[in-house]
Amino acid sequence: AKNGIEITEEEKHSLFAAADVLHEGRLNLFEFMSTMRKIVRVGIQEIGYGYLPLAWAALTAYWLNTGLSELGLALYRLPDTFNIGHFLPFPQFSASQPVIEVVQACLILGAIPPSISLLEKLCKDNNISGVRFGLHAIIQVIGAWFTLYLMLSTAQNGVIALE
């Protein structure tokens, strides 16, 4: 076989029978892929999707600093943009740095449980051992903590603290 997996005719028939959940003599592609995924070796790309909630949270938390500190000033500038004058008093608001840091921390720390849950589901679906799942879960927690540390230390000092 080209992909390194040798399957006999009997095994092909049993795979097809397992994927034919509606018993119509047709192949159900989703069931077939689920069955094939259980017998093929799984790489990092299969469980890498478990890191997405943390990646999205880190990206959102990074841009929250700009959004919460400057977005409230955009409404005040809106009449100048369209040259219509200030006929209504528009409010101006801007979040303080401690508020931004709390929101960033809540966002990143709140993304850890969904990320680990998704990782656990992917590991179960792909028959990945508990040791490998545990290692990835630890990497996610340490990565979230380190990202949060870097984000908050640069927000306070303006640069990364190398103490």
GROMACS .gro file of N, CA and C in nm:
model
  489
    1ALA      N    1   0.084  -0.119   0.000
    1ALA     CA    2   0.000   0.000   0.000
    1ALA      C    3   0.088   0.125   0.000
    2LYS      N    4   0.036   0.231  -0.060
    2LYS     CA    5   0.113   0.354  -0.072
    2LYS      C    6   0.134   0.423   0.062
    3ASN      N    7   0.033   0.420   0.148
    3ASN     CA    8   0.043   0.492   0.274
    3ASN      C    9   0.100   0.408   0.388
    4GLY      N   10   0.141   0.284   0.360
    4GLY     CA   11   0.203   0.202   0.462
    4GLY      C   12   0.105   0.119   0.542
    5ILE      N   13  -0.024   0.123   0.512
    5ILE     CA   14  -0.124   0.046   0.584
    5ILE      C   15  -0.169  -0.068   0.494
    6GLU      N   16  -0.146  -0.190   0.540
    6GLU     CA   17  -0.188  -0.308   0.464
    6GLU      C   18  -0.325  -0.352   0.516
    7ILE      N   19  -0.425  -0.354   0.429
    7ILE     CA   20  -0.560  -0.395   0.467
    7ILE      C   21  -0.603  -0.508   0.374
    8THR      N   22  -0.646  -0.619   0.434
    8THR     CA   23  -0.693  -0.732   0.353
    8THR      C   24  -0.835  -0.706   0.305
    9GLU      N   25  -0.881  -0.787   0.214
    9GLU     CA   26  -1.017  -0.773   0.161
    9GLU      C   27  -1.120  -0.790   0.272
   10GLU      N   28  -1.094  -0.883   0.363
   10GLU     CA   29  -1.187  -0.907   0.474
   10GLU      C   30  -1.194  -0.784   0.566
   11GLU      N   31  -1.078  -0.721   0.592
   11GLU     CA   32  -1.075  -0.601   0.674
   11GLU      C   33  -1.145  -0.485   0.604
   12LYS      N   34  -1.129  -0.474   0.473
   12LYS     CA   35  -1.199  -0.370   0.397
   12LYS      C   36  -1.350  -0.389   0.409
   13HIS      N   37  -1.395  -0.514   0.398
   13HIS     CA   38  -1.538  -0.543   0.408
   13HIS      C   39  -1.591  -0.508   0.548
   14SER      N   40  -1.513  -0.541   0.652
   14SER     CA   41  -1.558  -0.510   0.788
   14SER      C   42  -1.558  -0.359   0.814
   15LEU      N   43  -1.461  -0.286   0.756
   15LEU     CA   44  -1.460  -0.140   0.769
   15LEU      C   45  -1.582  -0.080   0.701
   16PHE      N   46  -1.613  -0.130   0.582
   16PHE     CA   47  -1.730  -0.081   0.510
   16PHE      C   48  -1.857  -0.112   0.586
   17ALA      N   49  -1.865  -0.230   0.642
   17ALA     CA   50  -1.984  -0.268   0.720
   17ALA      C   51  -1.997  -0.181   0.844
   18ALA      N   52  -1.887  -0.148   0.907
   18ALA     CA   53  -1.892  -0.062   1.026
   18ALA      C   54  -1.933   0.080   0.990
   19ALA      N   55  -1.895   0.126   0.872
   19ALA     CA   56  -1.927   0.262   0.830
   19ALA      C   57  -2.067   0.272   0.772
   20ASP      N   58  -2.129   0.160   0.738
   20ASP     CA   59  -2.264   0.160   0.683
   20ASP      C   60  -2.365   0.151   0.797
   21VAL      N   61  -2.376   0.260   0.874
   21VAL     CA   62  -2.464   0.258   0.992
   21VAL      C   63  -2.612   0.261   0.954
   22LEU      N   64  -2.645   0.307   0.836
   22LEU     CA   65  -2.785   0.312   0.794
   22LEU      C   66  -2.828   0.184   0.723
   23HIS      N   67  -2.735   0.092   0.703
   23HIS     CA   68  -2.762  -0.037   0.638
   23HIS      C   69  -2.826  -0.020   0.501
   24GLU      N   70  -2.774   0.073   0.423
   24GLU     CA   71  -2.826   0.097   0.289
   24GLU      C   72  -2.729   0.052   0.181
   25GLY      N   73  -2.620  -0.012   0.219
   25GLY     CA   74  -2.522  -0.056   0.122
   25GLY      C   75  -2.438   0.058   0.067
   26ARG      N   76  -2.440   0.173   0.134
   26ARG     CA   77  -2.360   0.288   0.093
   26ARG      C   78  -2.265   0.326   0.205
   27LEU      N   79  -2.160   0.390   0.166
   27LEU     CA   80  -2.058   0.428   0.262
   27LEU      C   81  -2.095   0.561   0.328
   28ASN      N   82  -2.101   0.563   0.460
   28ASN     CA   83  -2.120   0.686   0.535
   28ASN      C   84  -1.981   0.743   0.562
   29LEU      N   85  -1.947   0.850   0.494
   29LEU     CA   86  -1.813   0.904   0.498
   29LEU      C   87  -1.769   0.943   0.639
   30PHE      N   88  -1.859   1.001   0.718
   30PHE     CA   89  -1.822   1.044   0.852
   30PHE      C   90  -1.789   0.925   0.942
   31GLU      N   91  -1.868   0.820   0.934
   31GLU     CA   92  -1.839   0.700   1.013
   31GLU      C   93  -1.711   0.634   0.965
   32PHE      N   94  -1.690   0.632   0.834
   32PHE     CA   95  -1.569   0.571   0.780
   32PHE      C   96  -1.445   0.645   0.828
   33MET      N   97  -1.448   0.779   0.825
   33MET     CA   98  -1.333   0.857   0.870
   33MET      C   99  -1.311   0.838   1.020
   34SER      N  100  -1.418   0.828   1.096
   34SER     CA  101  -1.405   0.804   1.239
   34SER      C  102  -1.340   0.669   1.265
   35THR      N  103  -1.380   0.569   1.188
   35THR     CA  104  -1.322   0.435   1.203
   35THR      C  105  -1.176   0.435   1.160
   36MET      N  106  -1.145   0.498   1.049
   36MET     CA  107  -1.007   0.502   1.001
   36MET      C  108  -0.916   0.577   1.097
   37ARG      N  109  -0.969   0.683   1.158
   37ARG     CA  110  -0.889   0.763   1.250
   37ARG      C  111  -0.846   0.680   1.371
   38LYS      N  112  -0.926   0.581   1.408
   38LYS     CA  113  -0.894   0.500   1.524
   38LYS      C  114  -0.784   0.399   1.496
   39ILE      N  115  -0.758   0.366   1.369
   39ILE     CA  116  -0.655   0.267   1.341
   39ILE      C  117  -0.528   0.327   1.282
   40VAL      N  118  -0.530   0.456   1.247
   40VAL     CA  119  -0.413   0.520   1.188
   40VAL      C  120  -0.339   0.598   1.296
   41ARG      N  121  -0.207   0.597   1.292
   41ARG     CA  122  -0.126   0.671   1.390
   41ARG      C  123  -0.157   0.819   1.383
   42VAL      N  124  -0.165   0.882   1.499
   42VAL     CA  125  -0.206   1.022   1.509
   42VAL      C  126  -0.087   1.109   1.542
   43GLY      N  127  -0.072   1.219   1.472
   43GLY     CA  128   0.034   1.315   1.498
   43GLY      C  129  -0.019   1.435   1.574
   44ILE      N  130   0.066   1.532   1.593
   44ILE     CA  131   0.030   1.653   1.669
   44ILE      C  132  -0.080   1.731   1.599
   45GLN      N  133  -0.087   1.720   1.464
   45GLN     CA  134  -0.188   1.798   1.393
   45GLN      C  135  -0.330   1.756   1.430
   46GLU      N  136  -0.348   1.631   1.472
   46GLU     CA  137  -0.481   1.584   1.510
   46GLU      C  138  -0.526   1.640   1.644
   47ILE      N  139  -0.433   1.657   1.738
   47ILE     CA  140  -0.471   1.708   1.869
   47ILE      C  141  -0.431   1.854   1.888
   48GLY      N  142  -0.368   1.911   1.788
   48GLY     CA  143  -0.328   2.051   1.796
   48GLY      C  144  -0.446   2.146   1.804
   49TYR      N  145  -0.562   2.101   1.755
   49TYR     CA  146  -0.681   2.185   1.763
   49TYR      C  147  -0.722   2.210   1.908
   50GLY      N  148  -0.674   2.130   2.000
   50GLY     CA  149  -0.703   2.152   2.142
   50GLY      C  150  -0.639   2.277   2.196
   51TYR      N  151  -0.543   2.331   2.124
   51TYR     CA  152  -0.475   2.454   2.167
   51TYR      C  153  -0.548   2.580   2.116
   52LEU      N  154  -0.645   2.565   2.027
   52LEU     CA  155  -0.711   2.681   1.968
   52LEU      C  156  -0.781   2.772   2.068
   53PRO      N  157  -0.859   2.721   2.165
   53PRO     CA  158  -0.922   2.815   2.260
   53PRO      C  159  -0.820   2.904   2.331
   54LEU      N  160  -0.706   2.848   2.369
   54LEU     CA  161  -0.603   2.930   2.434
   54LEU      C  162  -0.541   3.030   2.337
   55ALA      N  163  -0.521   2.988   2.214
   55ALA     CA  164  -0.463   3.081   2.115
   55ALA      C  165  -0.559   3.197   2.089
   56TRP      N  166  -0.687   3.165   2.074
   56TRP     CA  167  -0.785   3.273   2.050
   56TRP      C  168  -0.795   3.366   2.171
   57ALA      N  169  -0.792   3.309   2.291
   57ALA     CA  170  -0.801   3.392   2.412
   57ALA      C  171  -0.678   3.481   2.425
   58ALA      N  172  -0.560   3.428   2.395
   58ALA     CA  173  -0.438   3.508   2.405
   58ALA      C  174  -0.439   3.622   2.304
   59LEU      N  175  -0.483   3.594   2.182
   59LEU     CA  176  -0.490   3.698   2.080
   59LEU      C  177  -0.591   3.805   2.119
   60THR      N  178  -0.707   3.763   2.167
   60THR     CA  179  -0.809   3.860   2.209
   60THR      C  180  -0.760   3.941   2.329
   61ALA      N  181  -0.698   3.875   2.425
   61ALA     CA  182  -0.648   3.946   2.543
   61ALA      C  183  -0.541   4.047   2.506
   62TYR      N  184  -0.458   4.013   2.409
   62TYR     CA  185  -0.354   4.106   2.366
   62TYR      C  186  -0.416   4.235   2.310
   63TRP      N  187  -0.518   4.222   2.227
   63TRP     CA  188  -0.579   4.340   2.166
   63TRP      C  189  -0.679   4.409   2.256
   64LEU      N  190  -0.715   4.347   2.369
   64LEU     CA  191  -0.804   4.414   2.465
   64LEU      C  192  -0.740   4.540   2.521
   65ASN      N  193  -0.610   4.539   2.536
   65ASN     CA  194  -0.541   4.657   2.588
   65ASN      C  195  -0.571   4.779   2.501
   66THR      N  196  -0.558   4.763   2.372
   66THR     CA  197  -0.587   4.874   2.281
   66THR      C  198  -0.737   4.902   2.277
   67GLY      N  199  -0.816   4.796   2.269
   67GLY     CA  200  -0.961   4.813   2.256
   67GLY      C  201  -1.024   4.881   2.375
   68LEU      N  202  -0.991   4.838   2.496
   68LEU     CA  203  -1.054   4.895   2.614
   68LEU      C  204  -0.999   5.032   2.651
   69SER      N  205  -0.877   5.061   2.609
   69SER     CA  206  -0.822   5.193   2.644
   69SER      C  207  -0.853   5.300   2.540
   70GLU      N  208  -0.874   5.263   2.414
   70GLU     CA  209  -0.893   5.363   2.310
   70GLU      C  210  -1.029   5.359   2.241
   71LEU      N  211  -1.098   5.247   2.246
   71LEU     CA  212  -1.223   5.235   2.172
   71LEU      C  213  -1.331   5.331   2.222
   72GLY      N  214  -1.331   5.358   2.352
   72GLY     CA  215  -1.430   5.449   2.408
   72GLY      C  216  -1.411   5.592   2.362
   73LEU      N  217  -1.296   5.624   2.308
   73LEU     CA  218  -1.270   5.758   2.257
   73LEU      C  219  -1.315   5.774   2.112
   74ALA      N  220  -1.344   5.662   2.045
   74ALA     CA  221  -1.383   5.667   1.904
   74ALA      C  222  -1.520   5.732   1.886
   75LEU      N  223  -1.611   5.711   1.980
   75LEU     CA  224  -1.745   5.769   1.969
   75LEU      C  225  -1.738   5.922   1.974
   76TYR      N  226  -1.647   5.974   2.055
   76TYR     CA  227  -1.630   6.118   2.065
   76TYR      C  228  -1.577   6.177   1.934
   77ARG      N  229  -1.496   6.103   1.863
   77ARG     CA  230  -1.437   6.150   1.736
   77ARG      C  231  -1.528   6.128   1.616
   78LEU      N  232  -1.639   6.059   1.633
   78LEU     CA  233  -1.728   6.026   1.522
   78LEU      C  234  -1.781   6.150   1.448
   79PRO      N  235  -1.830   6.255   1.515
   79PRO     CA  236  -1.879   6.372   1.441
   79PRO      C  237  -1.769   6.441   1.359
   80ASP      N  238  -1.646   6.444   1.410
   80ASP     CA  239  -1.537   6.505   1.335
   80ASP      C  240  -1.506   6.425   1.209
   81THR      N  241  -1.524   6.294   1.217
   81THR     CA  242  -1.497   6.208   1.101
   81THR      C  243  -1.590   6.244   0.985
   82PHE      N  244  -1.717   6.268   1.016
   82PHE     CA  245  -1.815   6.298   0.912
   82PHE      C  246  -1.844   6.447   0.898
   83ASN      N  247  -1.767   6.531   0.969
   83ASN     CA  248  -1.778   6.676   0.961
   83ASN      C  249  -1.921   6.725   0.987
   84ILE      N  250  -1.982   6.674   1.094
   84ILE     CA  251  -2.120   6.713   1.125
   84ILE      C  252  -2.129   6.796   1.252
   85GLY      N  253  -2.020   6.823   1.318
   85GLY     CA  254  -2.023   6.907   1.437
   85GLY      C  255  -2.070   6.829   1.559
   86HIS      N  256  -2.048   6.888   1.674
   86HIS     CA  257  -2.085   6.825   1.801
   86HIS      C  258  -2.218   6.880   1.850
   87PHE      N  259  -2.328   6.830   1.799
   87PHE     CA  260  -2.458   6.877   1.844
   87PHE      C  261  -2.509   6.797   1.964
   88LEU      N  262  -2.452   6.680   1.988
   88LEU     CA  263  -2.485   6.601   2.106
   88LEU      C  264  -2.358   6.576   2.185
   89PRO      N  265  -2.368   6.578   2.316
   89PRO     CA  266  -2.247   6.547   2.394
   89PRO      C  267  -2.224   6.394   2.396
   90PHE      N  268  -2.120   6.352   2.327
   90PHE     CA  269  -2.088   6.209   2.323
   90PHE      C  270  -2.003   6.174   2.444
   91PRO      N  271  -2.031   6.061   2.505
   91PRO     CA  272  -1.950   6.022   2.621
   91PRO      C  273  -1.811   5.974   2.578
   92GLN      N  274  -1.718   5.993   2.666
   92GLN     CA  275  -1.583   5.940   2.646
   92GLN      C  276  -1.556   5.845   2.763
   93PHE      N  277  -1.508   5.729   2.731
   93PHE     CA  278  -1.471   5.636   2.837
   93PHE      C  279  -1.349   5.558   2.795
   94SER      N  280  -1.272   5.526   2.893
   94SER     CA  281  -1.150   5.451   2.870
   94SER      C  282  -1.123   5.369   2.996
   95ALA      N  283  -1.093   5.241   2.977
   95ALA     CA  284  -1.068   5.154   3.092
   95ALA      C  285  -0.928   5.179   3.146
   96SER      N  286  -0.917   5.171   3.278
   96SER     CA  287  -0.786   5.188   3.340
   96SER      C  288  -0.704   5.059   3.323
   97GLN      N  289  -0.575   5.070   3.343
   97GLN     CA  290  -0.486   4.955   3.322
   97GLN      C  291  -0.519   4.838   3.416
   98PRO      N  292  -0.550   4.861   3.544
   98PRO     CA  293  -0.586   4.746   3.630
   98PRO      C  294  -0.711   4.673   3.582
   99VAL      N  295  -0.809   4.746   3.531
   99VAL     CA  296  -0.930   4.682   3.478
   99VAL      C  297  -0.897   4.598   3.355
  100ILE      N  298  -0.816   4.653   3.268
  100ILE     CA  299  -0.775   4.580   3.147
  100ILE      C  300  -0.700   4.452   3.185
  101GLU      N  301  -0.612   4.461   3.284
  101GLU     CA  302  -0.536   4.343   3.326
  101GLU      C  303  -0.626   4.236   3.385
  102VAL      N  304  -0.727   4.275   3.461
  102VAL     CA  305  -0.821   4.177   3.518
  102VAL      C  306  -0.900   4.108   3.406
  103VAL      N  307  -0.945   4.184   3.309
  103VAL     CA  308  -1.019   4.125   3.196
  103VAL      C  309  -0.928   4.032   3.116
  104GLN      N  310  -0.804   4.072   3.093
  104GLN     CA  311  -0.710   3.986   3.021
  104GLN      C  312  -0.686   3.856   3.098
  105ALA      N  313  -0.666   3.867   3.229
  105ALA     CA  314  -0.642   3.747   3.310
  105ALA      C  315  -0.763   3.655   3.309
  106CYS      N  316  -0.882   3.711   3.323
  106CYS     CA  317  -1.004   3.629   3.321
  106CYS      C  318  -1.020   3.559   3.187
  107LEU      N  319  -0.989   3.629   3.081
  107LEU     CA  320  -1.004   3.570   2.947
  107LEU      C  321  -0.906   3.454   2.926
  108ILE      N  322  -0.781   3.473   2.960
  108ILE     CA  323  -0.682   3.367   2.939
  108ILE      C  324  -0.705   3.250   3.036
  109LEU      N  325  -0.728   3.279   3.163
  109LEU     CA  326  -0.752   3.172   3.260
  109LEU      C  327  -0.884   3.102   3.233
  110GLY      N  328  -0.982   3.176   3.182
  110GLY     CA  329  -1.110   3.115   3.147
  110GLY      C  330  -1.103   3.026   3.024
  111ALA      N  331  -0.999   3.040   2.943
  111ALA     CA  332  -0.983   2.958   2.822
  111ALA      C  333  -0.915   2.825   2.852
  112ILE      N  334  -0.859   2.810   2.971
  112ILE     CA  335  -0.791   2.684   3.003
  112ILE      C  336  -0.888   2.566   3.010
  113PRO      N  337  -1.000   2.574   3.083
  113PRO     CA  338  -1.091   2.457   3.087
  113PRO      C  339  -1.146   2.415   2.950
  114PRO      N  340  -1.194   2.508   2.864
  114PRO     CA  341  -1.239   2.462   2.732
  114PRO      C  342  -1.127   2.402   2.648
  115SER      N  343  -1.007   2.456   2.662
  115SER     CA  344  -0.894   2.405   2.586
  115SER      C  345  -0.858   2.263   2.630
  116ILE      N  346  -0.854   2.240   2.760
  116ILE     CA  347  -0.823   2.107   2.810
  116ILE      C  348  -0.936   2.009   2.778
  117SER      N  349  -1.061   2.055   2.785
  117SER     CA  350  -1.175   1.969   2.750
  117SER      C  351  -1.169   1.927   2.604
  118LEU      N  352  -1.140   2.022   2.516
  118LEU     CA  353  -1.129   1.989   2.374
  118LEU      C  354  -1.012   1.894   2.349
  119LEU      N  355  -0.901   1.919   2.416
  119LEU     CA  356  -0.786   1.830   2.404
  119LEU      C  357  -0.820   1.689   2.451
  120GLU      N  358  -0.893   1.679   2.561
  120GLU     CA  359  -0.933   1.547   2.612
  120GLU      C  360  -1.023   1.474   2.513
  121LYS      N  361  -1.117   1.545   2.452
  121LYS     CA  362  -1.205   1.484   2.352
  121LYS      C  363  -1.126   1.436   2.232
  122LEU      N  364  -1.034   1.520   2.183
  122LEU     CA  365  -0.951   1.481   2.068
  122LEU      C  366  -0.863   1.361   2.101
  123CYS      N  367  -0.810   1.357   2.223
  123CYS     CA  368  -0.727   1.243   2.262
  123CYS      C  369  -0.809   1.115   2.270
  124LYS      N  370  -0.930   1.125   2.323
  124LYS     CA  371  -1.016   1.006   2.330
  124LYS      C  372  -1.056   0.960   2.191
  125ASP      N  373  -1.092   1.054   2.104
  125ASP     CA  374  -1.132   1.019   1.967
  125ASP      C  375  -1.019   0.953   1.889
  126ASN      N  376  -0.896   0.990   1.919
  126ASN     CA  377  -0.782   0.940   1.844
  126ASN      C  378  -0.702   0.834   1.919
  127ASN      N  379  -0.760   0.781   2.027
  127ASN     CA  380  -0.696   0.675   2.106
  127ASN      C  381  -0.555   0.713   2.151
  128ILE      N  382  -0.542   0.832   2.205
  128ILE     CA  383  -0.413   0.880   2.255
  128ILE      C  384  -0.407   0.855   2.405
  129SER      N  385  -0.294   0.811   2.453
  129SER     CA  386  -0.280   0.770   2.593
  129SER      C  387  -0.299   0.887   2.689
  130GLY      N  388  -0.329   0.852   2.813
  130GLY     CA  389  -0.347   0.952   2.917
  130GLY      C  390  -0.220   1.027   2.950
  131VAL      N  391  -0.106   0.962   2.933
  131VAL     CA  392   0.022   1.029   2.959
  131VAL      C  393   0.043   1.142   2.859
  132ARG      N  394   0.017   1.115   2.734
  132ARG     CA  395   0.034   1.218   2.630
  132ARG      C  396  -0.068   1.331   2.649
  133PHE      N  397  -0.191   1.295   2.687
  133PHE     CA  398  -0.291   1.397   2.718
  133PHE      C  399  -0.246   1.484   2.834
  134GLY      N  400  -0.196   1.420   2.941
  134GLY     CA  401  -0.149   1.494   3.057
  134GLY      C  402  -0.035   1.588   3.025
  135LEU      N  403   0.056   1.542   2.940
  135LEU     CA  404   0.168   1.626   2.899
  135LEU      C  405   0.118   1.749   2.824
  136HIS      N  406   0.025   1.730   2.732
  136HIS     CA  407  -0.029   1.844   2.658
  136HIS      C  408  -0.110   1.937   2.749
  137ALA      N  409  -0.182   1.882   2.845
  137ALA     CA  410  -0.257   1.965   2.939
  137ALA      C  411  -0.163   2.050   3.023
  138ILE      N  412  -0.053   1.992   3.068
  138ILE     CA  413   0.047   2.068   3.146
  138ILE      C  414   0.109   2.177   3.060
  139ILE      N  415   0.139   2.145   2.936
  139ILE     CA  416   0.196   2.245   2.844
  139ILE      C  417   0.097   2.360   2.825
  140GLN      N  418  -0.032   2.329   2.815
  140GLN     CA  419  -0.132   2.434   2.798
  140GLN      C  420  -0.138   2.525   2.920
  141VAL      N  421  -0.138   2.467   3.039
  141VAL     CA  422  -0.146   2.548   3.161
  141VAL      C  423  -0.021   2.635   3.177
  142ILE      N  424   0.096   2.577   3.155
  142ILE     CA  425   0.221   2.654   3.165
  142ILE      C  426   0.225   2.762   3.057
  143GLY      N  427   0.182   2.728   2.937
  143GLY     CA  428   0.180   2.827   2.829
  143GLY      C  429   0.085   2.942   2.858
  144ALA      N  430  -0.032   2.911   2.915
  144ALA     CA  431  -0.127   3.017   2.950
  144ALA      C  432  -0.070   3.107   3.059
  145TRP      N  433  -0.008   3.045   3.160
  145TRP     CA  434   0.051   3.124   3.268
  145TRP      C  435   0.162   3.213   3.215
  146PHE      N  436   0.250   3.157   3.132
  146PHE     CA  437   0.363   3.234   3.079
  146PHE      C  438   0.315   3.347   2.988
  147THR      N  439   0.215   3.320   2.906
  147THR     CA  440   0.158   3.424   2.820
  147THR      C  441   0.099   3.537   2.903
  148LEU      N  442   0.025   3.500   3.006
  148LEU     CA  443  -0.035   3.601   3.093
  148LEU      C  444   0.074   3.681   3.167
  149TYR      N  445   0.176   3.611   3.213
  149TYR     CA  446   0.287   3.680   3.281
  149TYR      C  447   0.353   3.782   3.188
  150LEU      N  448   0.384   3.740   3.066
  150LEU     CA  449   0.447   3.832   2.971
  150LEU      C  450   0.355   3.949   2.936
  151MET      N  451   0.227   3.920   2.921
  151MET     CA  452   0.133   4.024   2.884
  151MET      C  453   0.119   4.128   2.996
  152LEU      N  454   0.110   4.083   3.119
  152LEU     CA  455   0.094   4.176   3.230
  152LEU      C  456   0.223   4.247   3.265
  153SER      N  457   0.338   4.181   3.250
  153SER     CA  458   0.464   4.248   3.282
  153SER      C  459   0.498   4.354   3.179
  154THR      N  460   0.462   4.333   3.052
  154THR     CA  461   0.487   4.436   2.951
  154THR      C  462   0.389   4.551   2.965
  155ALA      N  463   0.269   4.522   3.013
  155ALA     CA  464   0.171   4.630   3.030
  155ALA      C  465   0.212   4.723   3.143
  156GLN      N  466   0.273   4.668   3.247
  156GLN     CA  467   0.312   4.751   3.361
  156GLN      C  468   0.441   4.830   3.334
  157ASN      N  469   0.535   4.767   3.269
  157ASN     CA  470   0.666   4.831   3.252
  157ASN      C  471   0.689   4.889   3.114
  158GLY      N  472   0.608   4.852   3.019
  158GLY     CA  473   0.629   4.898   2.883
  158GLY      C  474   0.727   4.809   2.806
  159VAL      N  475   0.805   4.730   2.879
  159VAL     CA  476   0.899   4.635   2.818
  159VAL      C  477   0.893   4.506   2.900
  160ILE      N  478   0.950   4.402   2.845
  160ILE     CA  479   0.956   4.277   2.916
  160ILE      C  480   1.059   4.287   3.028
  161ALA      N  481   1.015   4.250   3.148
  161ALA     CA  482   1.106   4.256   3.262
  161ALA      C  483   1.197   4.134   3.263
  162LEU      N  484   1.331   4.160   3.266
  162LEU     CA  485   1.428   4.052   3.266
  162LEU      C  486   1.501   4.049   3.401
  163GLU      N  487   1.428   4.024   3.507
  163GLU     CA  488   1.489   4.024   3.641
  163GLU      C  489   1.527   3.885   3.681
   0.00000   0.00000   0.00000
